[in-house]
Every structure is written in C-alpha cells, then in structure tokens.
Amino acid sequence: MEKFRKEFPVLKKGIYANTAVYGLLYDSLLDWRQEHDLDFIIYGSDMRDKALKVIADTRSTVGRFFNCKRENVALVSNFSTGLNVLLEGLNSNKKILLVENDYPSLNWCFEKREFDIEYLKMTIDIEDQIHKVLSEKKIDVLALSLVQWLDGFTIDLEFLKGLKKLHPDLIIIADGTQFCGSTTFDFDNSGIDALGASAYKWLLAGYGNGCMLFSDEIKEKFSLHNIGFNAANGELDKRDEIRFAKQFEPGHLSSLIFGSMKFSIEFFEKIGIDKITEQNRKLSEKAMVEFQKLGLLSDVVSGRKQHSTIFNIKANEATYQKLIDNDVFCAQRGDGVRLSFHFYNTEAEIDAIVKILKTGK
C-alpha cells in the first residue's frame, strides 16, 4: 500500500484518522478532473456526447463494483436525496423498524412522514433483537446503517441475507455511506432491497455524488413520482417508459462529479478491492486490540466479533485537543473522539495514536 500512500498529500501533514468525515482526494483524481474541465474549456458543447458517455459508464462501473444490475443503479448527489425520493413512493401505512440514534438523515426521513415506527436500542445482540421483533410484530420495512456513524458498529451482512430468506416480504433499506468502499460487497446477493451511499467518504470521490442500488423486487413496492426530461434520456415520447432507477435522475448530471466517482472506483480496482478489504481488516483488528487494552471502547463495541475501522474512544476535550496538537485528524462525536482508518493508514499510525493517548507525545 505504500506506493499508493504517495497519492495522498494530506498524509504528509499528520495521521489522517478522519475518513468517516471526509475521504481523502488524491493526485491522479485531481489530474483527471483538471483534464476533464480543460476539455470543456476547449471544446464547449462538442463535449456533450463525451459527458453523456461518462455518466453511462459511471452507472456501469458502480454496478460492476457492487454487483448490482446496471439498470438498477441510480446516480444521486447524496444518500439523503435518494432516500427522500424513495420514501415519497412508499405508502404511509407501512410499519417501520429503525435503530435508535442511527444516522439522522436515515431516521429523519421516516420520522418526517406519517409512518408507524418501532425503535430498537443498539445492543451487542442487535441481530437477535431484530429477529425477535419480526417474529412478534408485523414489520414492513427494516431500515438501518450497515456501519453506524457514531462508533463504527457493524451489522452482520450474513444476518441480513438470512433475514430476507426468512421474511421475503420484508423491505430492507440500508445506508452504506460509512461502509461502501471499505470492503468487498455483493449487493445482488445481500438480501438488501435498497442501498444508498454518498461517495465522499470511503469511496474517496469528493462531494456531490453517490448511488442508490435496488433489487428487482422492490420496484413493485414503491410508486415514485419523480420525473424529468433527463430521466427519459431527453426523448419526448419516453415519458411513460422511465425505468425505476432513472426516476432518481430527473435532471442533468455532472460528468465531472460522477466521473470522479467512476475514477475512484477504478482506482480501487487498480489497487484491488480484496487488498483494500484485507488492509482494513488488519487496521480494525489492530485498533480494537489496542483501544481495548486502554479501556477506551464501549461494551457494545468490545463485545462484537466483527467491527469496522471506525472507533469512538472515551475521551474528553483535553484528549481531543492532545490528538489535534499531535497532528492527528479526528472528530468529536457523542461523548468521545471518533477515529476512522482507511487503507491508506498503517498499523504504525495506530501505535503512534496509542502512544499519544498514553503519554501525550
């Protein structure tokens, strides 16, 4: 991974443990973006066909990377926008199961509408609790983040896959913003019906781009009202033939912004998503062991077999300031400090953070 670390100038300034806030941009992406805009300056409207191809290729690239049918991929500016469009097409008489303190943009989208909502507390055995609720009550929709934004708590993907087999009529909606790009993921075999993700975090694509992925079955359960000329590919006679995913794209899309997502996914493929997955597994296991030794993790996180690379350590304002003063990029979240690692981080950097926490140096 060392040769790829050279792509990220911010890594020269300190230890970047803040991907959960913003994924790093990098030199080769900047080069592509500059060349893209230079072409527009030189060629003007003659770039239109090339720009449209970038958008089409981005949709195919997203589908390939996450194993989702191309026609079931929607390109959206962010997860929040995509989820709001989706829920406008869901009958308000549905019973929803949410997790307390999940990402606000996820829970708020349901709470703003007239759904009947049931909540679960985040516990070590959250999967068992979900099973229990589904066996006792009629739940139509389960919506949750695959990785929790506050502390990196990770839902067992095999559990979701099995859950769908047990409850085939259950609609499973997932927020993948703190997940997509951190590890391998097979959407079509996940049991998830709709997954949305903003791409500016773990996919390293910058602001303004993201995707929604859909199963074939979900299309019959939502009645969408979003529409626009772009959704019909600019064809006047195609207004009533717009496919489900394209209804999330009513207006023109930026080839610069979505082309950046395409470029980053191809960058990940160049590195090897298996290598990224393995590196992040090592970072997660290393951080878990070291932070547990210091007694800095909650019982809920410490009791899990699998965890992401996001950790919320018990830390006050003084500890946060100590990390900042020692050039550690991190964020205050809840009652602690959130540290988040990606493939461009090293185990040595985790050791350095531990030393700072112990000694302040």
JSON list of C-alpha atoms in Angstrom, two decimals, residues 221-310:
[
{"chain": "A", "resi": 221, "resn": "LYS", "atom": "CA", "xyz": [-43.50, -1.92, -3.79]},
{"chain": "A", "resi": 222, "resn": "PHE", "atom": "CA", "xyz": [-42.94, 1.79, -4.46]},
{"chain": "A", "resi": 223, "resn": "SER", "atom": "CA", "xyz": [-44.85, 4.28, -6.57]},
{"chain": "A", "resi": 224, "resn": "LEU", "atom": "CA", "xyz": [-42.42, 7.04, -7.45]},
{"chain": "A", "resi": 225, "resn": "HIS", "atom": "CA", "xyz": [-43.46, 10.49, -8.66]},
{"chain": "A", "resi": 226, "resn": "ASN", "atom": "CA", "xyz": [-40.05, 11.95, -9.53]},
{"chain": "A", "resi": 227, "resn": "ILE", "atom": "CA", "xyz": [-39.77, 12.82, -13.20]},
{"chain": "A", "resi": 228, "resn": "GLY", "atom": "CA", "xyz": [-37.78, 15.00, -15.56]},
{"chain": "A", "resi": 229, "resn": "PHE", "atom": "CA", "xyz": [-36.55, 15.17, -19.13]},
{"chain": "A", "resi": 230, "resn": "ASN", "atom": "CA", "xyz": [-33.20, 13.61, -18.27]},
{"chain": "A", "resi": 231, "resn": "ALA", "atom": "CA", "xyz": [-34.95, 10.58, -16.76]},
{"chain": "A", "resi": 232, "resn": "ALA", "atom": "CA", "xyz": [-36.35, 9.89, -20.24]},
{"chain": "A", "resi": 233, "resn": "ASN", "atom": "CA", "xyz": [-32.90, 10.44, -21.79]},
{"chain": "A", "resi": 234, "resn": "GLY", "atom": "CA", "xyz": [-34.20, 13.57, -23.50]},
{"chain": "A", "resi": 235, "resn": "GLU", "atom": "CA", "xyz": [-36.76, 11.66, -25.58]},
{"chain": "A", "resi": 236, "resn": "LEU", "atom": "CA", "xyz": [-40.21, 13.27, -25.66]},
{"chain": "A", "resi": 237, "resn": "ASP", "atom": "CA", "xyz": [-42.09, 10.06, -26.37]},
{"chain": "A", "resi": 238, "resn": "LYS", "atom": "CA", "xyz": [-40.47, 8.13, -23.47]},
{"chain": "A", "resi": 239, "resn": "ARG", "atom": "CA", "xyz": [-42.15, 9.91, -20.55]},
{"chain": "A", "resi": 240, "resn": "ASP", "atom": "CA", "xyz": [-44.18, 6.87, -19.55]},
{"chain": "A", "resi": 241, "resn": "GLU", "atom": "CA", "xyz": [-41.39, 4.35, -20.09]},
{"chain": "A", "resi": 242, "resn": "ILE", "atom": "CA", "xyz": [-38.88, 5.55, -17.49]},
{"chain": "A", "resi": 243, "resn": "ARG", "atom": "CA", "xyz": [-37.38, 2.70, -15.53]},
{"chain": "A", "resi": 244, "resn": "PHE", "atom": "CA", "xyz": [-37.41, 2.71, -11.73]},
{"chain": "A", "resi": 245, "resn": "ALA", "atom": "CA", "xyz": [-33.79, 3.74, -11.10]},
{"chain": "A", "resi": 246, "resn": "LYS", "atom": "CA", "xyz": [-33.84, 6.52, -13.71]},
{"chain": "A", "resi": 247, "resn": "GLN", "atom": "CA", "xyz": [-36.64, 8.26, -11.80]},
{"chain": "A", "resi": 248, "resn": "PHE", "atom": "CA", "xyz": [-33.94, 9.25, -9.31]},
{"chain": "A", "resi": 249, "resn": "GLU", "atom": "CA", "xyz": [-32.20, 11.19, -12.08]},
{"chain": "A", "resi": 250, "resn": "PRO", "atom": "CA", "xyz": [-34.77, 13.77, -13.28]},
{"chain": "A", "resi": 251, "resn": "GLY", "atom": "CA", "xyz": [-32.24, 16.42, -14.29]},
{"chain": "A", "resi": 252, "resn": "HIS", "atom": "CA", "xyz": [-28.82, 16.63, -15.90]},
{"chain": "A", "resi": 253, "resn": "LEU", "atom": "CA", "xyz": [-25.91, 15.03, -14.06]},
{"chain": "A", "resi": 254, "resn": "SER", "atom": "CA", "xyz": [-22.38, 16.41, -13.87]},
{"chain": "A", "resi": 255, "resn": "SER", "atom": "CA", "xyz": [-19.81, 14.35, -15.76]},
{"chain": "A", "resi": 256, "resn": "LEU", "atom": "CA", "xyz": [-17.11, 15.94, -13.59]},
{"chain": "A", "resi": 257, "resn": "ILE", "atom": "CA", "xyz": [-18.76, 14.94, -10.31]},
{"chain": "A", "resi": 258, "resn": "PHE", "atom": "CA", "xyz": [-19.96, 11.48, -11.29]},
{"chain": "A", "resi": 259, "resn": "GLY", "atom": "CA", "xyz": [-16.91, 10.86, -13.41]},
{"chain": "A", "resi": 260, "resn": "SER", "atom": "CA", "xyz": [-14.92, 11.38, -10.21]},
{"chain": "A", "resi": 261, "resn": "MET", "atom": "CA", "xyz": [-16.83, 8.51, -8.62]},
{"chain": "A", "resi": 262, "resn": "LYS", "atom": "CA", "xyz": [-16.12, 6.35, -11.65]},
{"chain": "A", "resi": 263, "resn": "PHE", "atom": "CA", "xyz": [-12.44, 7.26, -11.49]},
{"chain": "A", "resi": 264, "resn": "SER", "atom": "CA", "xyz": [-12.21, 6.44, -7.79]},
{"chain": "A", "resi": 265, "resn": "ILE", "atom": "CA", "xyz": [-13.89, 3.07, -8.19]},
{"chain": "A", "resi": 266, "resn": "GLU", "atom": "CA", "xyz": [-11.45, 2.23, -10.98]},
{"chain": "A", "resi": 267, "resn": "PHE", "atom": "CA", "xyz": [-8.65, 3.41, -8.70]},
{"chain": "A", "resi": 268, "resn": "PHE", "atom": "CA", "xyz": [-9.88, 0.95, -6.06]},
{"chain": "A", "resi": 269, "resn": "GLU", "atom": "CA", "xyz": [-9.99, -1.80, -8.69]},
{"chain": "A", "resi": 270, "resn": "LYS", "atom": "CA", "xyz": [-6.42, -0.96, -9.68]},
{"chain": "A", "resi": 271, "resn": "ILE", "atom": "CA", "xyz": [-5.29, -1.37, -6.07]},
{"chain": "A", "resi": 272, "resn": "GLY", "atom": "CA", "xyz": [-7.52, -4.42, -5.68]},
{"chain": "A", "resi": 273, "resn": "ILE", "atom": "CA", "xyz": [-10.64, -4.33, -3.54]},
{"chain": "A", "resi": 274, "resn": "ASP", "atom": "CA", "xyz": [-9.50, -7.60, -1.93]},
{"chain": "A", "resi": 275, "resn": "LYS", "atom": "CA", "xyz": [-6.27, -5.90, -0.85]},
{"chain": "A", "resi": 276, "resn": "ILE", "atom": "CA", "xyz": [-8.21, -2.91, 0.49]},
{"chain": "A", "resi": 277, "resn": "THR", "atom": "CA", "xyz": [-10.52, -5.25, 2.39]},
{"chain": "A", "resi": 278, "resn": "GLU", "atom": "CA", "xyz": [-7.57, -7.10, 3.93]},
{"chain": "A", "resi": 279, "resn": "GLN", "atom": "CA", "xyz": [-5.75, -3.90, 4.89]},
{"chain": "A", "resi": 280, "resn": "ASN", "atom": "CA", "xyz": [-8.86, -2.53, 6.56]},
{"chain": "A", "resi": 281, "resn": "ARG", "atom": "CA", "xyz": [-9.38, -5.82, 8.40]},
{"chain": "A", "resi": 282, "resn": "LYS", "atom": "CA", "xyz": [-5.85, -5.57, 9.79]},
{"chain": "A", "resi": 283, "resn": "LEU", "atom": "CA", "xyz": [-6.39, -1.96, 10.83]},
{"chain": "A", "resi": 284, "resn": "SER", "atom": "CA", "xyz": [-9.70, -2.81, 12.51]},
{"chain": "A", "resi": 285, "resn": "GLU", "atom": "CA", "xyz": [-8.25, -5.72, 14.46]},
{"chain": "A", "resi": 286, "resn": "LYS", "atom": "CA", "xyz": [-5.17, -3.73, 15.49]},
{"chain": "A", "resi": 287, "resn": "ALA", "atom": "CA", "xyz": [-7.20, -0.74, 16.68]},
{"chain": "A", "resi": 288, "resn": "MET", "atom": "CA", "xyz": [-9.68, -2.98, 18.52]},
{"chain": "A", "resi": 289, "resn": "VAL", "atom": "CA", "xyz": [-6.92, -4.70, 20.49]},
{"chain": "A", "resi": 290, "resn": "GLU", "atom": "CA", "xyz": [-5.04, -1.52, 21.34]},
{"chain": "A", "resi": 291, "resn": "PHE", "atom": "CA", "xyz": [-8.08, 0.55, 22.33]},
{"chain": "A", "resi": 292, "resn": "GLN", "atom": "CA", "xyz": [-9.46, -2.33, 24.39]},
{"chain": "A", "resi": 293, "resn": "LYS", "atom": "CA", "xyz": [-6.17, -2.51, 26.31]},
{"chain": "A", "resi": 294, "resn": "LEU", "atom": "CA", "xyz": [-6.66, 1.13, 27.25]},
{"chain": "A", "resi": 295, "resn": "GLY", "atom": "CA", "xyz": [-10.30, 0.56, 28.21]},
{"chain": "A", "resi": 296, "resn": "LEU", "atom": "CA", "xyz": [-11.46, 3.16, 25.70]},
{"chain": "A", "resi": 297, "resn": "LEU", "atom": "CA", "xyz": [-14.27, 1.26, 23.94]},
{"chain": "A", "resi": 298, "resn": "SER", "atom": "CA", "xyz": [-17.89, 0.74, 24.89]},
{"chain": "A", "resi": 299, "resn": "ASP", "atom": "CA", "xyz": [-19.08, -2.71, 25.95]},
{"chain": "A", "resi": 300, "resn": "VAL", "atom": "CA", "xyz": [-21.33, -2.83, 22.89]},
{"chain": "A", "resi": 301, "resn": "VAL", "atom": "CA", "xyz": [-18.39, -2.46, 20.51]},
{"chain": "A", "resi": 302, "resn": "SER", "atom": "CA", "xyz": [-15.97, -4.60, 22.53]},
{"chain": "A", "resi": 303, "resn": "GLY", "atom": "CA", "xyz": [-18.46, -7.47, 22.61]},
{"chain": "A", "resi": 304, "resn": "ARG", "atom": "CA", "xyz": [-18.77, -7.79, 18.84]},
{"chain": "A", "resi": 305, "resn": "LYS", "atom": "CA", "xyz": [-16.89, -10.37, 16.75]},
{"chain": "A", "resi": 306, "resn": "GLN", "atom": "CA", "xyz": [-16.60, -8.07, 13.76]},
{"chain": "A", "resi": 307, "resn": "HIS", "atom": "CA", "xyz": [-16.16, -4.33, 13.61]},
{"chain": "A", "resi": 308, "resn": "SER", "atom": "CA", "xyz": [-15.46, -1.63, 11.05]},
{"chain": "A", "resi": 309, "resn": "THR", "atom": "CA", "xyz": [-12.44, 0.68, 11.02]},
{"chain": "A", "resi": 310, "resn": "ILE", "atom": "CA", "xyz": [-14.38, 3.41, 12.85]}
]
